[in-house]
Coordinates of C-alpha atoms in Angstrom, one line a residue:
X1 CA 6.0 40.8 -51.4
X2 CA 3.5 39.4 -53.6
X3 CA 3.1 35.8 -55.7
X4 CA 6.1 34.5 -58.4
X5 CA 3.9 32.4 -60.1
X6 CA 0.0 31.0 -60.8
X7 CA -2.4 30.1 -57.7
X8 CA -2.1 26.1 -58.0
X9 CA 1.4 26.1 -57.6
X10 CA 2.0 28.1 -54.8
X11 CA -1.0 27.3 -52.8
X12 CA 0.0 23.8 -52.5
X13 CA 3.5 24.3 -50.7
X14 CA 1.9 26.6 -48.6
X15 CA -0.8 24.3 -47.4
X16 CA 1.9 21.9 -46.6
X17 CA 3.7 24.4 -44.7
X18 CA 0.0 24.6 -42.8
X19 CA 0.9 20.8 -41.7
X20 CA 4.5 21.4 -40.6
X21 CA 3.6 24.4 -38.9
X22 CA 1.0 22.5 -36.5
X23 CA 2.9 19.2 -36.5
X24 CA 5.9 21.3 -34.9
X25 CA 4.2 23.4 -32.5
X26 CA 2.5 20.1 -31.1
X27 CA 6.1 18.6 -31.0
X28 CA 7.2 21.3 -29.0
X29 CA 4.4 20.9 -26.8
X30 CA 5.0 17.6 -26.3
X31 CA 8.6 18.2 -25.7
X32 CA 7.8 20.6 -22.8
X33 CA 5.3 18.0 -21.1
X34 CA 7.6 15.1 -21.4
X35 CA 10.5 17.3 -19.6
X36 CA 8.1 18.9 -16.9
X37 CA 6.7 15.1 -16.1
X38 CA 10.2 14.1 -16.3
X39 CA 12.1 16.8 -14.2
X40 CA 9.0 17.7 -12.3
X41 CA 7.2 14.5 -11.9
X42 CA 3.1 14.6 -11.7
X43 CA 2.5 14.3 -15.5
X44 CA -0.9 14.7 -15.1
X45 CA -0.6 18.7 -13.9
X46 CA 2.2 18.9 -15.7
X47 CA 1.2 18.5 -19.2
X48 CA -2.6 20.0 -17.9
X49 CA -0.9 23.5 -17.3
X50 CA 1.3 22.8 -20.7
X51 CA -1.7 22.5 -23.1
X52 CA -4.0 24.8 -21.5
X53 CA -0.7 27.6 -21.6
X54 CA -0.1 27.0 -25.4
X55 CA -3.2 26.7 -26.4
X56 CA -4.5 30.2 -24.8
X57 CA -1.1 31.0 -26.0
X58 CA -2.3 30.2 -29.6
X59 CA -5.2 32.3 -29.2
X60 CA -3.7 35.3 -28.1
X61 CA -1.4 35.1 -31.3
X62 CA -4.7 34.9 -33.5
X63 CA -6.2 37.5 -31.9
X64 CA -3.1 40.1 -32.1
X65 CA -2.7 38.8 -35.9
X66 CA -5.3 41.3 -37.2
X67 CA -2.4 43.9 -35.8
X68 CA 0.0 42.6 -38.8
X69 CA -1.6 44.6 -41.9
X70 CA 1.7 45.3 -44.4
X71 CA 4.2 42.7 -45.9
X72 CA 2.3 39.8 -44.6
X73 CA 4.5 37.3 -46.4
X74 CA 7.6 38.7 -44.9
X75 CA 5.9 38.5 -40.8
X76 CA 5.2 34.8 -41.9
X77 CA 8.9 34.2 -42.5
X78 CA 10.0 35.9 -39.6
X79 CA 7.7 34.4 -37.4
X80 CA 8.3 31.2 -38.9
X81 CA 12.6 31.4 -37.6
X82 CA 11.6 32.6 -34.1
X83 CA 9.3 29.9 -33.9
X84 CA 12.3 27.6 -35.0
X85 CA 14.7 29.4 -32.7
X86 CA 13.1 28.9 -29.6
X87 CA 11.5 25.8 -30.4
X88 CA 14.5 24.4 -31.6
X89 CA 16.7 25.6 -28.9
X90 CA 13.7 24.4 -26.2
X91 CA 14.9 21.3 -24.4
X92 CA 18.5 22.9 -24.8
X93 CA 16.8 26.0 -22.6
X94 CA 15.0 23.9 -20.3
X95 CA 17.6 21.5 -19.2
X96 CA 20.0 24.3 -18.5
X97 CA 16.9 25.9 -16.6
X98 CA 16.8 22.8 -14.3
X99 CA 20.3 22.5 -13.8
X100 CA 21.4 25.8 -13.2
X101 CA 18.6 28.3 -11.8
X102 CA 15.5 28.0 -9.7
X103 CA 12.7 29.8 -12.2
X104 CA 12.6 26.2 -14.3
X105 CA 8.7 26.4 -14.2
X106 CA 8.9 30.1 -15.1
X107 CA 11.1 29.3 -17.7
X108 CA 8.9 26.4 -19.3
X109 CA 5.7 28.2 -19.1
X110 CA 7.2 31.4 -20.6
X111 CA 8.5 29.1 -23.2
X112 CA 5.4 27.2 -24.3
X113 CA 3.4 30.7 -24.0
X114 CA 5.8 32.2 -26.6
X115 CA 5.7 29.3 -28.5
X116 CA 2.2 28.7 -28.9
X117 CA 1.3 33.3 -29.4
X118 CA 3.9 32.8 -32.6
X119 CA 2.1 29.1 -34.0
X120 CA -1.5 31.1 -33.4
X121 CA 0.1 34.4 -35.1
X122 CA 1.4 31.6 -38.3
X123 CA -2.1 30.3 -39.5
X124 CA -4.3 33.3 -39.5
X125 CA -1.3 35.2 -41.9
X126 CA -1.2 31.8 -43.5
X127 CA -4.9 32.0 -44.4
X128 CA -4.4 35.9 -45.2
X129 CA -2.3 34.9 -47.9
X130 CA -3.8 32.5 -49.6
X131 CA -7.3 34.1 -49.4
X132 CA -6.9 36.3 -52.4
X133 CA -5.9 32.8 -54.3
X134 CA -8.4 30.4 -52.8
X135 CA -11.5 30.3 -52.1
X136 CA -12.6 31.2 -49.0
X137 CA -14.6 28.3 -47.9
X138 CA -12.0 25.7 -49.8
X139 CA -8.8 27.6 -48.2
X140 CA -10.1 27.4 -44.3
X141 CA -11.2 24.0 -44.5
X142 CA -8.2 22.8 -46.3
X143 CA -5.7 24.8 -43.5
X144 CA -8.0 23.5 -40.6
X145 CA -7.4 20.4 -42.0
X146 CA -4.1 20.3 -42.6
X147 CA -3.9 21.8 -38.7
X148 CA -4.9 18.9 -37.2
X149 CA -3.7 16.0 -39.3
X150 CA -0.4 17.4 -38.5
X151 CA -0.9 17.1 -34.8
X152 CA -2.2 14.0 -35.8
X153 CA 1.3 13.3 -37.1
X154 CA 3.1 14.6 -34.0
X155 CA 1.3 12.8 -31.1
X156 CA 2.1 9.5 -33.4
X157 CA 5.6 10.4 -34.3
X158 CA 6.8 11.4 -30.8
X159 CA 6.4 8.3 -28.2
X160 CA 7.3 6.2 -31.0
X161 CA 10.0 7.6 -33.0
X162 CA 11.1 10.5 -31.6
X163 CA 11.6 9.9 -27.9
X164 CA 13.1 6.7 -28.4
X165 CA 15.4 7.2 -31.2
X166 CA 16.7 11.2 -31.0
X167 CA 15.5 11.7 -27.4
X168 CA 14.2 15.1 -26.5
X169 CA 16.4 17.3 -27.3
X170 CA 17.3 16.4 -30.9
X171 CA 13.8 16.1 -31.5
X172 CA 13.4 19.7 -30.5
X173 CA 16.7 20.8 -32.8
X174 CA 15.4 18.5 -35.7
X175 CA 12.0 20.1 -35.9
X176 CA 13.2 23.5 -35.4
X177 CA 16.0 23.0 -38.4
X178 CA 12.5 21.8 -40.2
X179 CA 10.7 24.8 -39.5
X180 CA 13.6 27.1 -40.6
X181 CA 13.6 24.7 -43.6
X182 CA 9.8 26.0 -44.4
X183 CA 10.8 29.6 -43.8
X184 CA 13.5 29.6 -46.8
X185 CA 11.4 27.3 -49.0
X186 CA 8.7 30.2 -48.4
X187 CA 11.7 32.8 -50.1
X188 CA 11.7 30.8 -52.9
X189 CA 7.8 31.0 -53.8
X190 CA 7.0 34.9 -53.6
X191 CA 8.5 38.1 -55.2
X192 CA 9.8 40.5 -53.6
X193 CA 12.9 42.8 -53.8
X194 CA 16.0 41.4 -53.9
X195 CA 17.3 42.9 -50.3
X196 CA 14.1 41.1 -49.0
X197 CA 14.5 38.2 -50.4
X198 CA 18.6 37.9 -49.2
X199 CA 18.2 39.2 -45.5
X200 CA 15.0 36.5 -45.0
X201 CA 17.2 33.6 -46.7
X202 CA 20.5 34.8 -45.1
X203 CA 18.4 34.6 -41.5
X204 CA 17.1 31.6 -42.7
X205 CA 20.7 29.9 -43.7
X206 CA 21.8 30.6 -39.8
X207 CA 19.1 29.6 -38.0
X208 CA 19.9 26.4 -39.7
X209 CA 23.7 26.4 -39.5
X210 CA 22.7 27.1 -35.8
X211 CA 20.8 24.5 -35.6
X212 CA 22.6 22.0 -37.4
X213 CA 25.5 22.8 -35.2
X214 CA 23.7 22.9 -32.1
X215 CA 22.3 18.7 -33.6
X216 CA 25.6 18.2 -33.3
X217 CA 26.7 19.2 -30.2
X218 CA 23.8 17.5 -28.0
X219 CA 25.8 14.7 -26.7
X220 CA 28.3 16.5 -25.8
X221 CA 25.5 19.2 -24.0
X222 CA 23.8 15.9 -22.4
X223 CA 26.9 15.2 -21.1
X224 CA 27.4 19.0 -19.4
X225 CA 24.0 18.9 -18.0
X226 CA 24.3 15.3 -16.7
X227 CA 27.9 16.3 -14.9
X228 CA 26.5 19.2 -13.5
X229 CA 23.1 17.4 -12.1
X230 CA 24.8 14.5 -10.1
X231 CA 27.7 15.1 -8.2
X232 CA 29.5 11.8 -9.5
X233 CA 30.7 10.9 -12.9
X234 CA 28.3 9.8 -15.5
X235 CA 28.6 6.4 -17.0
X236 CA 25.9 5.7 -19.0
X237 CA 22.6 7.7 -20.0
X238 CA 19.5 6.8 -21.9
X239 CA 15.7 8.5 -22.4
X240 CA 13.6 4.8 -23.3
X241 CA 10.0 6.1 -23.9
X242 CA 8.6 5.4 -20.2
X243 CA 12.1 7.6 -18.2
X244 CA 15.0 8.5 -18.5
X245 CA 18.2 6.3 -16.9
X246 CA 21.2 7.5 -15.2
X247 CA 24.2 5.4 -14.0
X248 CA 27.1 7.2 -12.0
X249 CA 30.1 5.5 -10.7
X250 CA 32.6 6.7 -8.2
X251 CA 35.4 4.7 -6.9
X252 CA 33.3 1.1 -5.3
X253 CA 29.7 3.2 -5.5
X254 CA 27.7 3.1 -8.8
X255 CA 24.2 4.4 -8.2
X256 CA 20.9 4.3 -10.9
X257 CA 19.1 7.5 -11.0
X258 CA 15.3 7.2 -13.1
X259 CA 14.2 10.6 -14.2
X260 CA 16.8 12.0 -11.9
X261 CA 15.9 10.5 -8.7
X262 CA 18.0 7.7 -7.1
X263 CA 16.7 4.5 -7.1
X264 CA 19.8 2.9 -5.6
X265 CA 23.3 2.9 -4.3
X266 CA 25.8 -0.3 -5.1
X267 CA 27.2 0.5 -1.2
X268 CA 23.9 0.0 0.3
X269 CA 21.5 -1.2 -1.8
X270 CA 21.7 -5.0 -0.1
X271 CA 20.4 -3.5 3.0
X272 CA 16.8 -2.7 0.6
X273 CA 16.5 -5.7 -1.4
X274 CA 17.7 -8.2 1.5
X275 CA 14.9 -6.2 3.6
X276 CA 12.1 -6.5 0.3
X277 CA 12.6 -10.1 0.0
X278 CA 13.5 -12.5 2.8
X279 CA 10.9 -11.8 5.2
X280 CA 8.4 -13.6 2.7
X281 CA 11.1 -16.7 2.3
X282 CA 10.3 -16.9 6.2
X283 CA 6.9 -16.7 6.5
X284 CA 6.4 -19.9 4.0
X285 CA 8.1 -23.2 4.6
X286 CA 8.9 -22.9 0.9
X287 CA 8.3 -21.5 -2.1
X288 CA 8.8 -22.8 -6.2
X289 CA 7.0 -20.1 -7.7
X290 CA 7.7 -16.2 -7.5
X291 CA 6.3 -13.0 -9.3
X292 CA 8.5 -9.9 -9.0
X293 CA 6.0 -6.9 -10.1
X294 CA 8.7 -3.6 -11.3
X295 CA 12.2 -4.1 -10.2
X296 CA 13.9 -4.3 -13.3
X297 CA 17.0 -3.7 -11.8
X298 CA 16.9 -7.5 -11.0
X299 CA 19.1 -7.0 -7.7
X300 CA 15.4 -8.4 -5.7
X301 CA 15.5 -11.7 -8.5
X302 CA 19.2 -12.4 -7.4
X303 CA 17.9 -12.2 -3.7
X304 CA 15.1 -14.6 -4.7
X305 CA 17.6 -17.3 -6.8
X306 CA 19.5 -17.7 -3.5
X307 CA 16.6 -20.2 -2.6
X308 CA 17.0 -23.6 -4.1
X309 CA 13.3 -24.6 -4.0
X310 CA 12.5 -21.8 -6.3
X311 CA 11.4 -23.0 -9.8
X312 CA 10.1 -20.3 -11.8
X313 CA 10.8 -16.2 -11.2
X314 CA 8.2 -14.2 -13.2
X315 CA 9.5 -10.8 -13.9
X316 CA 7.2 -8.1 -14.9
X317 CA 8.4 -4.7 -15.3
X318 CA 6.8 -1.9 -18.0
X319 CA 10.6 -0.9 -19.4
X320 CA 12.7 -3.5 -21.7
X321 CA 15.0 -0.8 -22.1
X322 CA 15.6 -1.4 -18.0
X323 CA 15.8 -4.7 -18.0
X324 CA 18.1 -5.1 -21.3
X325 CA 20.4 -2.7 -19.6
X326 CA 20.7 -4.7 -16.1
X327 CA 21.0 -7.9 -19.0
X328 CA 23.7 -6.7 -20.9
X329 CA 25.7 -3.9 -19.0
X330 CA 28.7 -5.1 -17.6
X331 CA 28.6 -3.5 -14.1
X332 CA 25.3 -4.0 -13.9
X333 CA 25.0 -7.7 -14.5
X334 CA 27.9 -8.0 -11.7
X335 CA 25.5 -6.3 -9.3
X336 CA 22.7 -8.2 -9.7
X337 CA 25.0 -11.8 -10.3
X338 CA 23.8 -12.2 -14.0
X339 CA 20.1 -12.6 -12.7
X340 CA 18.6 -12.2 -16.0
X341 CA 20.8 -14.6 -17.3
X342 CA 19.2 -17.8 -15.0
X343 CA 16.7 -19.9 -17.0
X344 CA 14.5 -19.5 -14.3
X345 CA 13.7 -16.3 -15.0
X346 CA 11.3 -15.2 -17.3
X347 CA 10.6 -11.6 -18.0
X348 CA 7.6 -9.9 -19.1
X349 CA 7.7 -6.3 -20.4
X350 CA 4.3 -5.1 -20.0
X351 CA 2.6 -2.4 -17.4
X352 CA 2.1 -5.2 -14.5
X353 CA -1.6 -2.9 -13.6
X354 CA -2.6 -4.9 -17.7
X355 CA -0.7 -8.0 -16.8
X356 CA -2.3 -8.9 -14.0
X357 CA -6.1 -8.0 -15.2
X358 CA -5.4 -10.6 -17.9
X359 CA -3.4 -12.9 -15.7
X360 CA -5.7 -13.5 -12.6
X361 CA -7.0 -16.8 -11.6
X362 CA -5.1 -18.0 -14.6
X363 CA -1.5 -18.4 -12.4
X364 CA -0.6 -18.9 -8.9
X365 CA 2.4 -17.6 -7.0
X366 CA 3.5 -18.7 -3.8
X367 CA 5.6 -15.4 -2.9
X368 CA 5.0 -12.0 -4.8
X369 CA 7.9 -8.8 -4.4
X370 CA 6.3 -5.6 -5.6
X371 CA 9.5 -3.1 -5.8
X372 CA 7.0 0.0 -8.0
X373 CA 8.3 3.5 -7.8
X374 CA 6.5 5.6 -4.8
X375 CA 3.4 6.4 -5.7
X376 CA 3.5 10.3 -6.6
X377 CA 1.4 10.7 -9.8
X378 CA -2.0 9.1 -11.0
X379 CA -0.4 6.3 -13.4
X380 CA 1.7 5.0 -10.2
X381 CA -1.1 5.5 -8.1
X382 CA -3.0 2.8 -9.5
X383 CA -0.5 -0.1 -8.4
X384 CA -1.5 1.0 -4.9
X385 CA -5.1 1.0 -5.2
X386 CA -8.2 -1.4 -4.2
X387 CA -8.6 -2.5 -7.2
X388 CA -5.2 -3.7 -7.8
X389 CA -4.6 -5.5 -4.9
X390 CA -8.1 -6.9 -5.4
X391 CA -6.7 -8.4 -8.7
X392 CA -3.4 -9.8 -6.8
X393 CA -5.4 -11.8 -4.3
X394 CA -6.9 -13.4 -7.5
X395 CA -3.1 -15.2 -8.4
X396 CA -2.6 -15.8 -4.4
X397 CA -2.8 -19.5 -2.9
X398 CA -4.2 -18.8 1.4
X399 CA -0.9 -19.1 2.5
X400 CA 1.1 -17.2 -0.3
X401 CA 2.8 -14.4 1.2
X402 CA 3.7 -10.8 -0.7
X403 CA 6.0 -8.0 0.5
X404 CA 6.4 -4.3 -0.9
X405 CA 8.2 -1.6 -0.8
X406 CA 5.9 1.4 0.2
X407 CA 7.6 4.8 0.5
X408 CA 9.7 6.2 4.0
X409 CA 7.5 5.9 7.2
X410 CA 9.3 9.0 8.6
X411 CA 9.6 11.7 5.4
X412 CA 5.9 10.8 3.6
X413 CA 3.9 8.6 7.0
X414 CA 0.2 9.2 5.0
X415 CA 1.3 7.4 2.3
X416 CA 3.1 4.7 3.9
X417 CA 0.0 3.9 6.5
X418 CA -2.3 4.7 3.8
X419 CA -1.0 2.0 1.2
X420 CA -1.4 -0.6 4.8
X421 CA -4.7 0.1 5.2
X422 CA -5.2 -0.3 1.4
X423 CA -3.4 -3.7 1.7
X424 CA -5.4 -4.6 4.8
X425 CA -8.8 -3.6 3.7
X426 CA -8.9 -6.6 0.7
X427 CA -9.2 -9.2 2.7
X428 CA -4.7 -9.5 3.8
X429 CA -3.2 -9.6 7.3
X430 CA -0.8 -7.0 7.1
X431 CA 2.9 -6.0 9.1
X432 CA 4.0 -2.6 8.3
X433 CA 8.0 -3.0 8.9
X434 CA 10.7 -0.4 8.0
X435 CA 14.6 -0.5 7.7
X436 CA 17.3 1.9 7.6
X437 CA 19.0 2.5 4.5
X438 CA 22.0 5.0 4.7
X439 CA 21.5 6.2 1.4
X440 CA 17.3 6.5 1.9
X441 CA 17.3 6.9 5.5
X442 CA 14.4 5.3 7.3
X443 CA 12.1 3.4 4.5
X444 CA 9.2 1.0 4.6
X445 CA 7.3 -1.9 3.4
X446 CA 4.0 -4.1 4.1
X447 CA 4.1 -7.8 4.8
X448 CA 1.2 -9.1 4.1
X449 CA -0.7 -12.5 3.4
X450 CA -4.1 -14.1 2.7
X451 CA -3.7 -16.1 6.6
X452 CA -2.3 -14.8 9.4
X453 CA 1.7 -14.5 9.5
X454 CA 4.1 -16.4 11.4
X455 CA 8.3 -17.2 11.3
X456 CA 8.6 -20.5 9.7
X457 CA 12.3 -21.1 8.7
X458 CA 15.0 -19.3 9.8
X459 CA 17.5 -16.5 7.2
X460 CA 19.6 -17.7 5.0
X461 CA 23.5 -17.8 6.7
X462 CA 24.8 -15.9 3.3
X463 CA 22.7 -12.5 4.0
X464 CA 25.0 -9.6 4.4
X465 CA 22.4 -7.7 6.9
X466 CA 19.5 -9.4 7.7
X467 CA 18.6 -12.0 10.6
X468 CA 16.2 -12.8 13.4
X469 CA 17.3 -10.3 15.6
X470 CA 17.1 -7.2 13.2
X471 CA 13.8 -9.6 11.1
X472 CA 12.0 -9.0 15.0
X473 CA 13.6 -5.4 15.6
X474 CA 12.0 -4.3 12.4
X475 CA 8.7 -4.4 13.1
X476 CA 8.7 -1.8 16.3
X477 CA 7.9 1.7 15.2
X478 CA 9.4 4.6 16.9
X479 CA 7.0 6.9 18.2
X480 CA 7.6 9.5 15.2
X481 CA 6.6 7.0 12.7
X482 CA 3.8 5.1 14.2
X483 CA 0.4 5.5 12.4
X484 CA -1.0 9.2 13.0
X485 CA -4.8 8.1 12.2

């Protein structure tokens, strides 16, 4: 194969196909690190072991290059449709991985390896080409370029187009019928005999029909996966940019799973929230103001609003994706009793870690509720720290009082006396306390307050679970979950 027509006017195209090239290969990158931290959790190692495989990956592609000496133009092409087969078909691949084998990881890695050996095969050829027509110095710096402004363009485009409007595995299909889309455009600009030419553009055609087709099908596909991942029927799905939400109802039991864990059960989940928010009501003599850090579910704000004296619930959860759904969805609402809804409620959709560095000694809470995912990667980590709790004592009066939830005492015990001693060690009386939650087991939380603790009131009469006699039982540990250090 050799050029159709003068240097200026094919160089150009071809240097653009430099920038798709790297702005899909960093999508797919992405793609995989989003699913690994998603599916996986740890995003930190996650995406770690994603760009260090791809981009070793993309060197061994380079180097193995020099190997491709005849019809250089025609490798390109070819290269160019694997690369939007398997890219394309990625998230497809990995979500059937997850759900229906055990070699996920081996699948992902072997996945991003291939991925990034054919994207570091692409540019050297690319540059091959276009040395005889550029110059030298010119043609490298212009491709290099072009190389990183497009992964420029990706790690802008995915968190805040992609993700939340086509969702991973579109975005995967889409950019994979894009770089099929450069491989027939790339037919078009070279001579070359005419069998050539029609078996390249005919591969070409059905990798994007294939494509197309499979853009079409992925709600149907989310739906498979979804069924064959929880054992219940699948209401509602939706990726936001921070996870991914689940709702499944069976019969009187609709349950919310984030990034496919459960976060709670409709049959039990009174037992958690009761358990997360009373014991503060009776430790004060009463309260008007109240922060709720995470819990965008609500179901702790609707415990809160059974207290008259409250005033002002300040809801601060990272999602607004979580809290429009538990807003506006019908089952949902029900569950929490239209909590959202109540004027005194204000919510606040912002990563409560920045919230509170910009909120302390500026407002004052008599009672806080922290409900925060368990703390099992570095960004979660940080609502448990020092620091953080450092920063809470800062929007505390001496006698406010704060509970939260802090992981199972019996199935993860360092972390739960760990986050204690955290608690304990700025300047709070503590009282570690746990409850059993059928659909959890055994879990636990932290009392705690600036001055020592002490029953004020008595429970409210309308609690489905809670009173003195279980408030007092709570705090005895069994000898397989008392602290081990």
């Amino acid at each position: 194969m050799r050029l159709s027509s003068g240097q200026e006017d094919i160089s150009r195209p071809l240097f653009v196909s430099a920038f798709v090239i790297a702005t899909c290969g960093l999508i797919y990158e992405l793609i995989a690190g989003a699913m690994a931290s998603y599916l996986l959790g740890d995003s930190i190692t996650q995406f770690s072991l994603i760009i260090g495989i791809y981009l070793s990956a993309m060197g061994v592609g380079a180097y193995f290059s020099k190997y491709i000496s005849r019809n250089l133009i025609e490798r390109f092409v070819e290269i160019e449709l694997a690369v939007a087969i398997i890219g394309g078909f990625e998230a497809a691949l990995l979500f059937t991985s997850f759900a229906y084998s055990s070699a996920f990881q081996w699948v992902l890695f072997g996945l991003v390896f291939i991925i990034g050996m054919l994207v570091g095969t692409e540019l050297p050829l690319l540059i091959r080409i276009l040395e005889k027509q550029t110059d030298l110095k010119e043609l490298v710096a212009r491709v290099f370029f072009l190389d990183y402004i497009g992964a420029l363009a990706a790690s802008l485009t995915f968190p805040i187009v992609l993700v939340p409007y086509l969702g991973l595995l579109r975005s995967s299909m889409a950019f994979g019928i894009l770089n099929a889309a450069v491989a027939l455009w790339t037919t078009f600009l070279f001579r070359a005999p005419r069998a050539v030419l029609l078996r390249l553009r005919i591969l070409s055609g059905l990798t994007i029909v294939a494509l197309v087709i499979g853009l079409g099908g992925a709600s149907w596909f989310e739906k498979t996966i979804d069924a064959a991942l929880f054992a219940d029927p699948v209401v509602f799905h939706q990726r936001t940019p921070y996870q991914k939400l689940t709702l499944t109802h069976r019969g009187g039991d609709t349950r919310l799973y984030i990034n496919g864990a459960l976060q709670f059960s409709s049959v039990d989940e009174y037992r958690y929230h009761e358990a997360l928010v009373h014991p503060t009501f009776v430790n004060r003599v009463s309260a008007s103001n109240v922060l709720v850090l995470g819990g965008g579910d609500g179901l702790a704000v609707r415990e809160i609003l059974k207290y008259p004296e409250v005033e002002k619930i300040v809801l601060v959860d990272l999602d607004p994706e979580m809290t429009r759904l538990f807003r506006d969805h019908d089952i949902l609402s029900k569950l929490n009793q239209e909590a959202f809804q109540n004027p005194k409620v204000e919510v606040i959709n912002e990563d409560a870690f920045t919230w509170l560095q910009r909120t302390q000694n500026q407002q004052f809470f008599d009672i806080v509720i922290i409900d925060f995912p368990d703390p099992n990667n570095y960004s979660l980590g940080k609502l448990y720290s020092n620091h953080f709790f450092r920063m809470l004592r800062k929007i505390l009066h001496e006698d406010s009082v704060l509970s939260i939830q802090s992981t199972s005492p019996m199935f993860s015990p360092n972390s739960f006396w760990c986050i204690a001693k955290t608690i304990a060690h700025e300047n709070f009386h503590v009282k570690p306390y746990h409850v059993y939650v059928p659909t959890f087991g055994e879990w636990g939380f932290i009392l705690a307050s600036p001055q020592s603790l002490e029953t004020k009131r008595s429970f409210l009469d309308s609690l489905k679970f809670l009173d003195a006699n279980i408030y007092n039982a709570m705090f005895h540990f069994p000898k397989d979950m008392t602290r081990n250090n």
